[in-house]
Amino acid sequence: MKCVGTLLLLGRCVSRRSLHHDHRHHQAQQSAGIIGAPFSRGQPRAGVERGPDLIRSAGLVHRLNQQGCAVKDYGNLTFEEVAGDESLGLMRSVRAVGSANRRLSEAVQKVKRDGHTSVLLGGDHSLAIGSIHGHSALVGNLSVVWVDAHADINTPLTTPTGNIHGQPMSYLLHELQSKIPILPNFSWIKPCVSARDVVYIGLRDVDPGEHCILKLLGVKLFCMTEVDRLGVARVMEETCDYLSAKQKKPIHLSFDIDAIDPSVTPATGTPVVGGLTYREGVYVTEQLCQTGLLSAVDMVEVNPLRAQTERDVQSTVGTAVDLLLGCFGRLREGNHPSDYSLPEP
Ligand SMILES: *[C@@H]1O[C@H](CO)[C@@H](O)[C@H](O)[C@H]1NC(C)=O
Ligand SMILES: *[C@@H]1O[C@H](CO)[C@@H](O)[C@H](O)[C@H]1NC(C)=O
Ligand SMILES: CC(=O)N[C@H]1CO[C@H](CO)[C@@H](O)[C@@H]1O
Ligand SMILES: [Mn+2]
């Protein structure tokens, strides 16, 4: 017996509405194009450059294949040393971050040109600059869902630390263009996202300059207070409604593993207590997958050297993998291939 039609098939992303009405329309299976970016210069802690291979070693490609998702692994980007990369005030490794992201932008453009959903394995969150820039260069205007304990929207002039992984959004937003000074190796970055096309989920550690920017621009956000008040189901319903209210644009999910509570994902550079549960995180990815609009995903800030035990590393990496599987159609109710046929005695 062939199980097709009535059962929810494997790896399929169905829209929320059709799901509720049990009309699961057929939609092309997404394929994943994976880019590893072992880059850590956007922040001061070594170890985050090991993220791509740890996530691969936890079986990402195999498990995506098992759930019916085709994968092309584009391997790791390589980043050469940038000579004469002196600090500019508080800002460190500006030239290295600029040129690494330029390379990443080109790699993401290639993955999108080849027709895949782009998967960036970081590396630190400064990589969102190149990832979102490259995605937008190929698909045009897009929506950004930024899942993070932090807003990462400091400008070079508001940053309390000088770490560029706390600033990527400021370079990408049209509305902040006039607040960004000229920086070496950053001139290729063209703002490509509108503040109204951004939704934040999971915020709980926001700097004063960032809070001012978020309020000034009226950015849609669900900080942990809103997650507590509304519950994650309503947060995702409102997120999807907000993003599809105008025209339906491709979605870029930028997932910082520190959005999840450090009791689950302790192996990260800037953990903050009181985060999303594992289940809330997975629910976010399931719902975004079901929009059928997910076009690029970043999974960043996994840092094994910040863990105290091997178990901490495994829990963090395992969660990162499960979040990525959720982005590509894994359902907790189970999945089976569309050509699955029940054995008969
Ligand atoms: C990525 O780079 C690491 C070394 O940094 C290497 O061990 C690994 O095999 C590379 N992975 C891929 C898929 O190229
Ligand atoms: C893309 O967004 C910009 C800025 O909001 C807008 O001016 C432009 O018309 C949009 N392009 C398309 C094709 O919708
Ligand atoms: C990739 C890139 O843009 N590299 C440039 C970074 O800036 C130095 C000078 O500061 C140039 O020599 C590089 O070509
Ligand atoms: Mn971040």
mmCIF file of C-alpha atoms and ligand atoms in Angstrom:
data_model
loop_
_atom_site.group_PDB
_atom_site.id
_atom_site.type_symbol
_atom_site.label_atom_id
_atom_site.label_comp_id
_atom_site.label_asym_id
_atom_site.label_seq_id
_atom_site.Cartn_x
_atom_site.Cartn_y
_atom_site.Cartn_z
ATOM 1 C CA MET A 1 0.000 0.000 0.000
ATOM 2 C CA LYS A 2 1.279 3.403 -0.883
ATOM 3 C CA CYS A 3 0.675 6.152 1.592
ATOM 4 C CA VAL A 4 0.220 9.286 -0.431
ATOM 5 C CA GLY A 5 -2.208 12.156 -0.431
ATOM 6 C CA THR A 6 -3.844 11.915 2.926
ATOM 7 C CA LEU A 7 -0.785 11.675 5.123
ATOM 8 C CA LEU A 8 1.545 14.534 5.683
ATOM 9 C CA LEU A 9 4.507 13.738 3.510
ATOM 10 C CA LEU A 10 8.111 14.080 4.334
ATOM 11 C CA GLY A 11 9.940 17.335 4.239
ATOM 12 C CA ARG A 12 7.079 19.284 2.790
ATOM 13 C CA CYS A 13 6.559 22.846 3.853
ATOM 14 C CA VAL A 14 2.876 23.651 3.859
ATOM 15 C CA SER A 15 1.355 26.998 4.610
ATOM 16 C CA ARG A 16 -0.218 27.562 7.979
ATOM 17 C CA ARG A 17 -3.656 28.121 6.577
ATOM 18 C CA SER A 18 -3.672 25.011 4.461
ATOM 19 C CA LEU A 19 -2.375 23.050 7.430
ATOM 20 C CA HIS A 20 -5.283 24.146 9.566
ATOM 21 C CA HIS A 21 -7.745 23.165 6.863
ATOM 22 C CA ASP A 22 -5.953 19.908 6.246
ATOM 23 C CA HIS A 23 -5.438 20.774 2.586
ATOM 24 C CA ARG A 24 -1.801 20.007 2.233
ATOM 25 C CA HIS A 25 -0.956 21.389 -1.154
ATOM 26 C CA HIS A 26 2.078 20.023 -2.873
ATOM 27 C CA GLN A 27 5.095 22.210 -2.926
ATOM 28 C CA ALA A 28 8.562 21.617 -4.269
ATOM 29 C CA GLN A 29 10.886 20.077 -1.710
ATOM 30 C CA GLN A 30 13.579 22.516 -0.671
ATOM 31 C CA SER A 31 17.206 21.583 -1.135
ATOM 32 C CA ALA A 32 19.913 22.860 1.189
ATOM 33 C CA GLY A 33 23.181 24.461 0.076
ATOM 34 C CA ILE A 34 25.562 24.460 3.025
ATOM 35 C CA ILE A 35 28.402 26.957 3.483
ATOM 36 C CA GLY A 36 30.816 26.613 6.407
ATOM 37 C CA ALA A 37 32.331 29.880 7.610
ATOM 38 C CA PRO A 38 34.930 29.153 10.319
ATOM 39 C CA PHE A 39 35.268 32.804 11.248
ATOM 40 C CA SER A 40 35.583 34.348 14.713
ATOM 41 C CA ARG A 41 36.935 37.886 14.257
ATOM 42 C CA GLY A 42 33.596 39.567 14.957
ATOM 43 C CA GLN A 43 34.158 38.860 18.678
ATOM 44 C CA PRO A 44 37.110 38.137 20.971
ATOM 45 C CA ARG A 45 36.588 34.490 22.021
ATOM 46 C CA ALA A 46 38.362 31.684 20.156
ATOM 47 C CA GLY A 47 36.454 28.502 19.333
ATOM 48 C CA VAL A 48 33.451 29.705 17.370
ATOM 49 C CA GLU A 49 35.349 28.948 14.135
ATOM 50 C CA ARG A 50 34.865 25.257 15.000
ATOM 51 C CA GLY A 51 31.105 25.525 14.603
ATOM 52 C CA PRO A 52 30.766 24.403 10.975
ATOM 53 C CA ASP A 53 32.601 21.129 11.414
ATOM 54 C CA LEU A 54 30.980 20.307 14.742
ATOM 55 C CA ILE A 55 27.537 20.784 13.236
ATOM 56 C CA ARG A 56 28.515 18.655 10.227
ATOM 57 C CA SER A 57 29.999 15.970 12.490
ATOM 58 C CA ALA A 58 26.715 15.722 14.354
ATOM 59 C CA GLY A 59 25.276 14.320 11.128
ATOM 60 C CA LEU A 60 23.513 17.328 9.628
ATOM 61 C CA VAL A 61 23.886 16.292 5.988
ATOM 62 C CA HIS A 62 22.931 12.660 6.582
ATOM 63 C CA ARG A 63 19.912 13.576 8.674
ATOM 64 C CA LEU A 64 18.702 16.122 6.113
ATOM 65 C CA ASN A 65 19.042 13.451 3.432
ATOM 66 C CA GLN A 66 17.135 10.998 5.633
ATOM 67 C CA GLN A 67 14.212 13.371 5.821
ATOM 68 C CA GLY A 68 14.155 13.654 2.037
ATOM 69 C CA CYS A 69 16.054 16.908 1.697
ATOM 70 C CA ALA A 70 18.698 17.094 -1.026
ATOM 71 C CA VAL A 71 21.936 18.684 0.187
ATOM 72 C CA LYS A 72 24.904 20.208 -1.545
ATOM 73 C CA ASP A 73 27.800 20.974 0.812
ATOM 74 C CA TYR A 74 29.870 23.822 -0.583
ATOM 75 C CA GLY A 75 32.573 23.170 2.047
ATOM 76 C CA ASN A 76 34.300 25.817 4.112
ATOM 77 C CA LEU A 77 35.221 29.308 3.107
ATOM 78 C CA THR A 78 38.832 30.217 3.813
ATOM 79 C CA PHE A 79 39.796 33.570 5.234
ATOM 80 C CA GLU A 80 43.331 34.830 4.932
ATOM 81 C CA GLU A 81 44.983 37.084 7.477
ATOM 82 C CA VAL A 82 44.427 40.755 6.728
ATOM 83 C CA ALA A 83 47.644 42.724 7.201
ATOM 84 C CA GLY A 84 47.608 46.018 9.072
ATOM 85 C CA ASP A 85 44.201 45.421 10.634
ATOM 86 C CA GLU A 86 44.693 47.907 13.488
ATOM 87 C CA SER A 87 41.818 48.803 15.796
ATOM 88 C CA LEU A 88 39.755 51.827 14.886
ATOM 89 C CA GLY A 89 38.817 53.242 18.252
ATOM 90 C CA LEU A 90 36.950 50.411 20.012
ATOM 91 C CA MET A 91 36.410 48.560 16.753
ATOM 92 C CA ARG A 92 38.633 45.513 16.234
ATOM 93 C CA SER A 93 39.340 43.425 13.109
ATOM 94 C CA VAL A 94 37.289 45.737 10.914
ATOM 95 C CA ARG A 95 39.133 44.868 7.703
ATOM 96 C CA ALA A 96 39.072 41.128 8.407
ATOM 97 C CA VAL A 97 35.320 41.219 9.078
ATOM 98 C CA GLY A 98 34.729 43.322 5.963
ATOM 99 C CA SER A 99 36.648 41.077 3.608
ATOM 100 C CA ALA A 100 35.361 37.798 5.122
ATOM 101 C CA ASN A 101 31.802 38.976 4.669
ATOM 102 C CA ARG A 102 32.439 40.048 1.105
ATOM 103 C CA ARG A 103 33.607 36.514 0.348
ATOM 104 C CA LEU A 104 30.584 35.056 2.158
ATOM 105 C CA SER A 105 28.191 37.297 0.234
ATOM 106 C CA GLU A 106 29.567 35.950 -3.038
ATOM 107 C CA ALA A 107 29.271 32.354 -1.773
ATOM 108 C CA VAL A 108 25.628 32.849 -0.728
ATOM 109 C CA GLN A 109 24.859 34.372 -4.130
ATOM 110 C CA LYS A 110 26.261 31.241 -5.771
ATOM 111 C CA VAL A 111 24.155 28.958 -3.553
ATOM 112 C CA LYS A 112 21.008 30.951 -4.366
ATOM 113 C CA ARG A 113 21.871 31.010 -8.073
ATOM 114 C CA ASP A 114 22.101 27.208 -7.904
ATOM 115 C CA GLY A 115 18.562 27.139 -6.533
ATOM 116 C CA HIS A 116 19.148 25.999 -2.943
ATOM 117 C CA THR A 117 17.991 27.287 0.391
ATOM 118 C CA SER A 118 21.230 28.733 1.714
ATOM 119 C CA VAL A 119 22.507 27.385 5.046
ATOM 120 C CA LEU A 120 25.335 29.328 6.661
ATOM 121 C CA LEU A 121 27.133 27.500 9.466
ATOM 122 C CA GLY A 122 29.069 30.039 11.564
ATOM 123 C CA GLY A 123 31.210 31.322 12.923
ATOM 124 C CA ASP A 124 30.155 34.421 14.789
ATOM 125 C CA HIS A 125 27.130 36.565 14.046
ATOM 126 C CA SER A 126 29.059 39.267 12.156
ATOM 127 C CA LEU A 127 28.655 36.794 9.262
ATOM 128 C CA ALA A 128 25.019 37.832 8.930
ATOM 129 C CA ILE A 129 26.295 40.886 7.058
ATOM 130 C CA GLY A 130 27.560 38.838 4.133
ATOM 131 C CA SER A 131 24.853 36.201 4.378
ATOM 132 C CA ILE A 132 21.950 38.650 4.218
ATOM 133 C CA HIS A 133 23.702 40.900 1.697
ATOM 134 C CA GLY A 134 24.351 37.968 -0.647
ATOM 135 C CA HIS A 135 20.836 36.571 -0.210
ATOM 136 C CA SER A 136 19.279 39.938 -0.991
ATOM 137 C CA ALA A 137 21.589 40.527 -3.961
ATOM 138 C CA LEU A 138 20.065 37.450 -5.589
ATOM 139 C CA VAL A 139 16.411 37.458 -4.480
ATOM 140 C CA GLY A 140 15.753 41.180 -3.961
ATOM 141 C CA ASN A 141 13.815 42.501 -0.988
ATOM 142 C CA LEU A 142 13.481 39.994 1.806
ATOM 143 C CA SER A 143 12.141 39.553 5.337
ATOM 144 C CA VAL A 144 14.544 38.882 8.198
ATOM 145 C CA VAL A 145 13.618 36.859 11.275
ATOM 146 C CA TRP A 146 16.373 37.428 13.836
ATOM 147 C CA VAL A 147 16.263 34.914 16.695
ATOM 148 C CA ASP A 148 18.777 35.982 19.324
ATOM 149 C CA ALA A 149 19.218 37.034 22.951
ATOM 150 C CA HIS A 150 20.754 40.220 21.525
ATOM 151 C CA ALA A 151 19.569 42.703 18.906
ATOM 152 C CA ASP A 152 22.991 42.959 17.171
ATOM 153 C CA ILE A 153 22.025 46.409 15.922
ATOM 154 C CA ASN A 154 24.676 48.639 17.530
ATOM 155 C CA THR A 155 26.348 51.053 15.152
ATOM 156 C CA PRO A 156 30.133 51.542 15.276
ATOM 157 C CA LEU A 157 29.333 54.646 17.331
ATOM 158 C CA THR A 158 26.933 53.076 19.869
ATOM 159 C CA THR A 159 28.822 49.807 20.459
ATOM 160 C CA PRO A 160 29.909 49.379 24.083
ATOM 161 C CA THR A 161 32.396 46.601 23.155
ATOM 162 C CA GLY A 162 33.629 47.222 19.595
ATOM 163 C CA ASN A 163 32.663 43.624 18.691
ATOM 164 C CA ILE A 164 31.174 43.593 15.204
ATOM 165 C CA HIS A 165 29.033 40.514 15.963
ATOM 166 C CA GLY A 166 26.907 42.947 17.988
ATOM 167 C CA GLN A 167 26.416 45.254 14.976
ATOM 168 C CA PRO A 168 25.495 43.383 11.776
ATOM 169 C CA MET A 169 21.914 44.690 11.514
ATOM 170 C CA SER A 170 23.102 48.305 11.572
ATOM 171 C CA TYR A 171 24.996 47.863 8.285
ATOM 172 C CA LEU A 172 22.060 46.151 6.586
ATOM 173 C CA LEU A 173 19.182 48.513 7.377
ATOM 174 C CA HIS A 174 18.358 51.306 4.915
ATOM 175 C CA GLU A 175 17.152 53.457 7.811
ATOM 176 C CA LEU A 176 20.530 53.470 9.594
ATOM 177 C CA GLN A 177 22.685 54.334 6.591
ATOM 178 C CA SER A 178 23.348 57.899 7.789
ATOM 179 C CA LYS A 179 24.562 56.629 11.194
ATOM 180 C CA ILE A 180 27.353 54.422 9.814
ATOM 181 C CA PRO A 181 30.838 55.922 9.419
ATOM 182 C CA ILE A 182 33.081 54.909 6.521
ATOM 183 C CA LEU A 183 35.061 51.768 7.469
ATOM 184 C CA PRO A 184 37.869 50.028 5.552
ATOM 185 C CA ASN A 185 36.690 47.022 3.524
ATOM 186 C CA PHE A 186 33.060 47.829 4.291
ATOM 187 C CA SER A 187 32.368 50.034 1.261
ATOM 188 C CA TRP A 188 30.927 47.114 -0.762
ATOM 189 C CA ILE A 189 28.081 46.678 1.759
ATOM 190 C CA LYS A 190 24.882 48.226 0.469
ATOM 191 C CA PRO A 191 21.990 48.428 2.932
ATOM 192 C CA CYS A 192 19.376 46.019 1.631
ATOM 193 C CA VAL A 193 16.771 45.502 4.382
ATOM 194 C CA SER A 194 13.943 47.762 5.559
ATOM 195 C CA ALA A 195 13.246 47.994 9.290
ATOM 196 C CA ARG A 196 9.594 47.101 8.678
ATOM 197 C CA ASP A 197 10.684 43.759 7.178
ATOM 198 C CA VAL A 198 12.488 42.616 10.333
ATOM 199 C CA VAL A 199 11.102 40.605 13.263
ATOM 200 C CA TYR A 200 13.146 39.864 16.380
ATOM 201 C CA ILE A 201 12.411 36.892 18.634
ATOM 202 C CA GLY A 202 14.008 36.040 21.985
ATOM 203 C CA LEU A 203 15.610 39.370 22.984
ATOM 204 C CA ARG A 204 16.661 39.777 26.600
ATOM 205 C CA ASP A 205 19.983 41.651 26.570
ATOM 206 C CA VAL A 206 19.678 44.890 24.616
ATOM 207 C CA ASP A 207 22.110 47.834 24.905
ATOM 208 C CA PRO A 208 20.795 51.397 25.372
ATOM 209 C CA GLY A 209 21.801 52.517 21.856
ATOM 210 C CA GLU A 210 20.141 49.441 20.423
ATOM 211 C CA HIS A 211 16.955 49.987 22.391
ATOM 212 C CA CYS A 212 16.847 53.572 21.140
ATOM 213 C CA ILE A 213 17.232 52.383 17.509
ATOM 214 C CA LEU A 214 14.578 49.674 17.859
ATOM 215 C CA LYS A 215 12.053 52.151 19.273
ATOM 216 C CA LEU A 216 12.957 54.922 16.797
ATOM 217 C CA LEU A 217 12.484 52.607 13.821
ATOM 218 C CA GLY A 218 9.468 50.807 15.298
ATOM 219 C CA VAL A 219 10.985 47.393 14.683
ATOM 220 C CA LYS A 220 8.639 44.470 15.327
ATOM 221 C CA LEU A 221 10.005 42.459 18.217
ATOM 222 C CA PHE A 222 9.022 39.668 20.520
ATOM 223 C CA CYS A 223 11.399 39.889 23.452
ATOM 224 C CA MET A 224 11.209 37.210 26.135
ATOM 225 C CA THR A 225 8.489 39.230 27.886
ATOM 226 C CA GLU A 226 6.264 38.817 24.825
ATOM 227 C CA VAL A 227 7.145 35.136 24.540
ATOM 228 C CA ASP A 228 6.046 34.777 28.186
ATOM 229 C CA ARG A 229 2.893 36.817 27.684
ATOM 230 C CA LEU A 230 1.696 35.419 24.359
ATOM 231 C CA GLY A 231 3.256 31.979 24.199
ATOM 232 C CA VAL A 232 5.351 30.874 21.255
ATOM 233 C CA ALA A 233 2.367 29.777 19.137
ATOM 234 C CA ARG A 234 0.886 33.271 19.136
ATOM 235 C CA VAL A 235 4.332 34.829 18.623
ATOM 236 C CA MET A 236 4.801 32.786 15.452
ATOM 237 C CA GLU A 237 1.260 33.415 14.267
ATOM 238 C CA GLU A 238 1.825 37.163 14.639
ATOM 239 C CA THR A 239 5.272 36.920 13.044
ATOM 240 C CA CYS A 240 3.940 35.122 9.978
ATOM 241 C CA ASP A 241 0.937 37.448 9.702
ATOM 242 C CA TYR A 242 3.189 40.511 10.024
ATOM 243 C CA LEU A 243 5.614 39.288 7.365
ATOM 244 C CA SER A 244 2.952 38.255 4.892
ATOM 245 C CA ALA A 245 0.660 41.264 5.409
ATOM 246 C CA LYS A 246 2.298 43.129 2.525
ATOM 247 C CA GLN A 247 3.821 41.107 -0.295
ATOM 248 C CA LYS A 248 5.234 37.710 0.562
ATOM 249 C CA LYS A 249 8.987 38.061 0.434
ATOM 250 C CA PRO A 250 11.616 35.340 0.840
ATOM 251 C CA ILE A 251 12.513 34.891 4.524
ATOM 252 C CA HIS A 252 16.054 34.990 5.888
ATOM 253 C CA LEU A 253 16.255 33.307 9.303
ATOM 254 C CA SER A 254 19.304 34.394 11.288
ATOM 255 C CA PHE A 255 19.445 32.089 14.305
ATOM 256 C CA ASP A 256 21.942 32.811 17.068
ATOM 257 C CA ILE A 257 22.197 29.706 19.246
ATOM 258 C CA ASP A 258 22.287 32.015 22.306
ATOM 259 C CA ALA A 259 18.567 32.683 21.755
ATOM 260 C CA ILE A 260 18.009 29.292 23.412
ATOM 261 C CA ASP A 261 18.394 29.080 27.171
ATOM 262 C CA PRO A 262 21.984 28.373 28.281
ATOM 263 C CA SER A 263 20.756 25.360 30.260
ATOM 264 C CA VAL A 264 20.283 23.749 26.824
ATOM 265 C CA THR A 265 22.893 25.545 24.672
ATOM 266 C CA PRO A 266 25.686 26.609 27.053
ATOM 267 C CA ALA A 267 28.481 26.358 24.438
ATOM 268 C CA THR A 268 28.257 29.901 23.143
ATOM 269 C CA GLY A 269 30.186 33.135 23.634
ATOM 270 C CA THR A 270 27.598 35.389 25.269
ATOM 271 C CA PRO A 271 25.025 33.246 27.087
ATOM 272 C CA VAL A 272 22.107 35.016 28.780
ATOM 273 C CA VAL A 273 19.784 33.294 31.255
ATOM 274 C CA GLY A 274 16.050 33.172 30.631
ATOM 275 C CA GLY A 275 16.008 32.141 26.962
ATOM 276 C CA LEU A 276 13.787 30.139 24.656
ATOM 277 C CA THR A 277 13.278 26.498 25.551
ATOM 278 C CA TYR A 278 14.393 23.792 23.136
ATOM 279 C CA ARG A 279 10.753 23.251 22.213
ATOM 280 C CA GLU A 280 10.088 26.943 21.605
ATOM 281 C CA GLY A 281 13.147 27.119 19.349
ATOM 282 C CA VAL A 282 12.103 24.089 17.340
ATOM 283 C CA TYR A 283 8.571 25.472 17.049
ATOM 284 C CA VAL A 284 9.951 28.699 15.548
ATOM 285 C CA THR A 285 11.757 26.727 12.827
ATOM 286 C CA GLU A 286 8.754 24.470 12.120
ATOM 287 C CA GLN A 287 6.465 27.429 11.643
ATOM 288 C CA LEU A 288 8.898 29.336 9.433
ATOM 289 C CA CYS A 289 9.342 26.214 7.297
ATOM 290 C CA GLN A 290 5.591 25.961 6.900
ATOM 291 C CA THR A 291 5.378 29.422 5.359
ATOM 292 C CA GLY A 292 7.134 27.945 2.314
ATOM 293 C CA LEU A 293 9.125 31.202 2.132
ATOM 294 C CA LEU A 294 12.275 30.226 4.014
ATOM 295 C CA SER A 295 15.099 30.958 1.582
ATOM 296 C CA ALA A 296 18.234 31.251 3.754
ATOM 297 C CA VAL A 297 19.221 30.247 7.285
ATOM 298 C CA ASP A 298 22.186 31.244 9.451
ATOM 299 C CA MET A 299 23.138 29.056 12.433
ATOM 300 C CA VAL A 300 25.816 30.935 14.375
ATOM 301 C CA GLU A 301 27.733 31.325 17.642
ATOM 302 C CA VAL A 302 28.205 27.647 18.552
ATOM 303 C CA ASN A 303 31.483 27.736 20.478
ATOM 304 C CA PRO A 304 32.723 24.426 21.965
ATOM 305 C CA LEU A 305 35.506 26.165 23.906
ATOM 306 C CA ARG A 306 32.900 27.963 26.029
ATOM 307 C CA ALA A 307 31.495 24.675 27.310
ATOM 308 C CA GLN A 308 32.486 23.134 30.621
ATOM 309 C CA THR A 309 31.774 19.536 29.683
ATOM 310 C CA GLU A 310 31.548 17.417 26.557
ATOM 311 C CA ARG A 311 27.874 17.016 27.326
ATOM 312 C CA ASP A 312 27.445 20.807 27.092
ATOM 313 C CA VAL A 313 28.976 20.743 23.626
ATOM 314 C CA GLN A 314 26.755 17.867 22.519
ATOM 315 C CA SER A 315 23.614 19.515 23.817
ATOM 316 C CA THR A 316 24.453 22.784 22.050
ATOM 317 C CA VAL A 317 25.439 21.198 18.742
ATOM 318 C CA GLY A 318 22.533 18.734 18.850
ATOM 319 C CA THR A 319 20.117 21.602 19.343
ATOM 320 C CA ALA A 320 21.650 23.520 16.417
ATOM 321 C CA VAL A 321 21.157 20.453 14.206
ATOM 322 C CA ASP A 322 17.550 19.939 15.331
ATOM 323 C CA LEU A 323 16.758 23.605 14.627
ATOM 324 C CA LEU A 324 18.153 23.206 11.105
ATOM 325 C CA LEU A 325 16.162 19.996 10.567
ATOM 326 C CA GLY A 326 13.051 21.915 11.620
ATOM 327 C CA CYS A 327 13.826 24.497 8.931
ATOM 328 C CA PHE A 328 13.722 21.738 6.320
ATOM 329 C CA GLY A 329 10.455 20.053 7.175
ATOM 330 C CA ARG A 330 11.152 17.761 10.081
ATOM 331 C CA LEU A 331 7.923 17.263 12.022
ATOM 332 C CA ARG A 332 7.703 16.069 15.566
ATOM 333 C CA GLU A 333 4.627 14.036 14.616
ATOM 334 C CA GLY A 334 6.979 12.056 12.355
ATOM 335 C CA ASN A 335 7.700 12.047 8.641
ATOM 336 C CA HIS A 336 7.819 9.407 5.934
ATOM 337 C CA PRO A 337 8.939 9.531 2.306
ATOM 338 C CA SER A 338 6.249 10.069 -0.317
ATOM 339 C CA ASP A 339 7.159 6.771 -1.965
ATOM 340 C CA TYR A 340 7.062 4.779 1.276
ATOM 341 C CA SER A 341 5.245 1.543 0.787
ATOM 342 C CA LEU A 342 4.047 -0.562 3.703
ATOM 343 C CA PRO A 343 5.553 -4.040 3.664
ATOM 344 C CA GLU A 344 3.007 -6.824 3.326
ATOM 345 C CA PRO A 345 3.403 -10.310 4.785
HETATM 346 C C1 LIG B 1 36.344 22.510 6.891
HETATM 347 O O1 LIG B 1 37.600 22.877 7.418
HETATM 348 C C2 LIG B 1 38.139 22.016 8.398
HETATM 349 C C3 LIG B 1 39.409 22.611 8.900
HETATM 350 O O2 LIG B 1 39.173 23.916 9.325
HETATM 351 C C4 LIG B 1 38.336 20.644 7.812
HETATM 352 O O3 LIG B 1 38.789 19.763 8.821
HETATM 353 C C5 LIG B 1 37.014 20.142 7.244
HETATM 354 O O4 LIG B 1 37.210 18.912 6.614
HETATM 355 C C6 LIG B 1 36.415 21.136 6.289
HETATM 356 N N1 LIG B 1 35.102 20.648 5.921
HETATM 357 C C7 LIG B 1 34.671 20.640 4.661
HETATM 358 C C8 LIG B 1 33.318 20.070 4.438
HETATM 359 O O5 LIG B 1 35.331 21.057 3.735
HETATM 360 C C1 LIG B 2 12.309 46.989 -2.358
HETATM 361 O O1 LIG B 2 12.332 47.803 -1.217
HETATM 362 C C2 LIG B 2 12.625 49.145 -1.517
HETATM 363 C C3 LIG B 2 12.799 49.876 -0.181
HETATM 364 O O2 LIG B 2 11.706 49.655 0.649
HETATM 365 C C4 LIG B 2 11.517 49.740 -2.381
HETATM 366 O O3 LIG B 2 11.800 51.073 -2.700
HETATM 367 C C5 LIG B 2 11.425 48.905 -3.647
HETATM 368 O O4 LIG B 2 10.326 49.342 -4.424
HETATM 369 C C6 LIG B 2 11.251 47.440 -3.330
HETATM 370 N N1 LIG B 2 11.345 46.653 -4.545
HETATM 371 C C7 LIG B 2 10.442 45.779 -4.921
HETATM 372 C C8 LIG B 2 10.692 45.050 -6.216
HETATM 373 O O5 LIG B 2 9.417 45.565 -4.281
HETATM 374 C C1 LIG B 3 38.464 42.008 0.149
HETATM 375 C C2 LIG B 3 38.881 43.414 0.332
HETATM 376 O O1 LIG B 3 38.089 44.318 0.152
HETATM 377 N N1 LIG B 3 40.137 43.606 0.710
HETATM 378 C C3 LIG B 3 40.724 44.905 0.873
HETATM 379 C C4 LIG B 3 40.698 45.332 2.322
HETATM 380 O O2 LIG B 3 41.361 46.557 2.468
HETATM 381 C C5 LIG B 3 42.718 46.514 2.100
HETATM 382 C C6 LIG B 3 43.301 47.888 2.410
HETATM 383 O O3 LIG B 3 42.858 48.331 3.652
HETATM 384 C C7 LIG B 3 42.841 46.172 0.634
HETATM 385 O O4 LIG B 3 44.203 46.065 0.291
HETATM 386 C C8 LIG B 3 42.134 44.872 0.378
HETATM 387 O O5 LIG B 3 42.131 44.611 -1.003
HETATM 388 MN MN MN B 4 23.756 37.397 17.635
#
